[in-house]
Amino acid sequence: MSNKVLEKALNEQLNAELYSAYLYLSMSAYFSDIGLSGFANWMRVQAQEEQFHAMKFYDYINERGGRVILTAIDAPQTEWASPLACAEAVLEHEKKVTSLVNNLVDLAIQEKDHATNIFLQWFVTEQVEEEDNVNEVLNKLRLLKGEGNGMFILDKELGTRVFTPPTAA
Ligand code: FEO
């Protein structure tokens, strides 16, 4: 990739997506541990999505003649105070990712790299969906206050989610 500033930034985002996968897998392990297998499935599917995101950056860097550099992935948090606290942490993390994507778009524009700007637009749209998804679960959790049959039903619902790779990838 002729633009080394962008190449470095794309590699950093590749690492951030892998960290997201690691964080969500850690959340999945937390939910399994407290007996919420549906929530665990939800986070496991999220982790798969993040790996898919990471591979999109991996392939794009290669396609542009850049060099993929894999670096250390930070250890994720392992415990949360409650399912609600964990879901709140997901939203907080997704918001952080959204701002990373927006910063990358700014950089692509600044560097006049139109192809990278277009590539990143998929992620801009994806982040709207990602935040919306988490918000939906969060709203239900807030209503339920972690109690009773509602939690059982929500856990069951989240257990049905499956990973479907986006077709327009
Ligand atoms: Fe790769 Fe959930 O953003």
PDB file of C-alpha atoms in Angstrom, residues 42 91 129-143 154 157-158 161:
ATOM      1  CA  TRP A  42     -25.413 -14.127  21.519  1.00  0.00           C
ATOM      2  CA  LEU A  91     -22.767  -0.900  23.951  1.00  0.00           C
ATOM      3  CA  GLU A 129     -26.774  -1.978  13.048  1.00  0.00           C
ATOM      4  CA  GLU A 130     -24.390  -3.173  15.756  1.00  0.00           C
ATOM      5  CA  GLU A 131     -25.371  -0.389  18.165  1.00  0.00           C
ATOM      6  CA  ASP A 132     -29.062  -0.905  17.398  1.00  0.00           C
ATOM      7  CA  ASN A 133     -28.774  -4.642  18.127  1.00  0.00           C
ATOM      8  CA  VAL A 134     -27.184  -4.094  21.520  1.00  0.00           C
ATOM      9  CA  ASN A 135     -29.666  -1.342  22.389  1.00  0.00           C
ATOM     10  CA  GLU A 136     -32.534  -3.736  21.720  1.00  0.00           C
ATOM     11  CA  VAL A 137     -31.174  -6.300  24.180  1.00  0.00           C
ATOM     12  CA  LEU A 138     -30.254  -3.577  26.693  1.00  0.00           C
ATOM     13  CA  ASN A 139     -33.757  -2.097  26.673  1.00  0.00           C
ATOM     14  CA  LYS A 140     -35.283  -5.497  27.366  1.00  0.00           C
ATOM     15  CA  LEU A 141     -32.792  -6.151  30.157  1.00  0.00           C
ATOM     16  CA  ARG A 142     -33.562  -2.803  31.778  1.00  0.00           C
ATOM     17  CA  LEU A 143     -37.285  -3.617  31.711  1.00  0.00           C
ATOM     18  CA  LEU A 154     -34.907 -13.418  26.674  1.00  0.00           C
ATOM     19  CA  GLU A 157     -34.565 -15.787  22.322  1.00  0.00           C
ATOM     20  CA  LEU A 158     -30.857 -14.935  22.314  1.00  0.00           C
ATOM     21  CA  ARG A 161     -29.225 -16.182  17.048  1.00  0.00           C
TER      22      ARG A 161
END
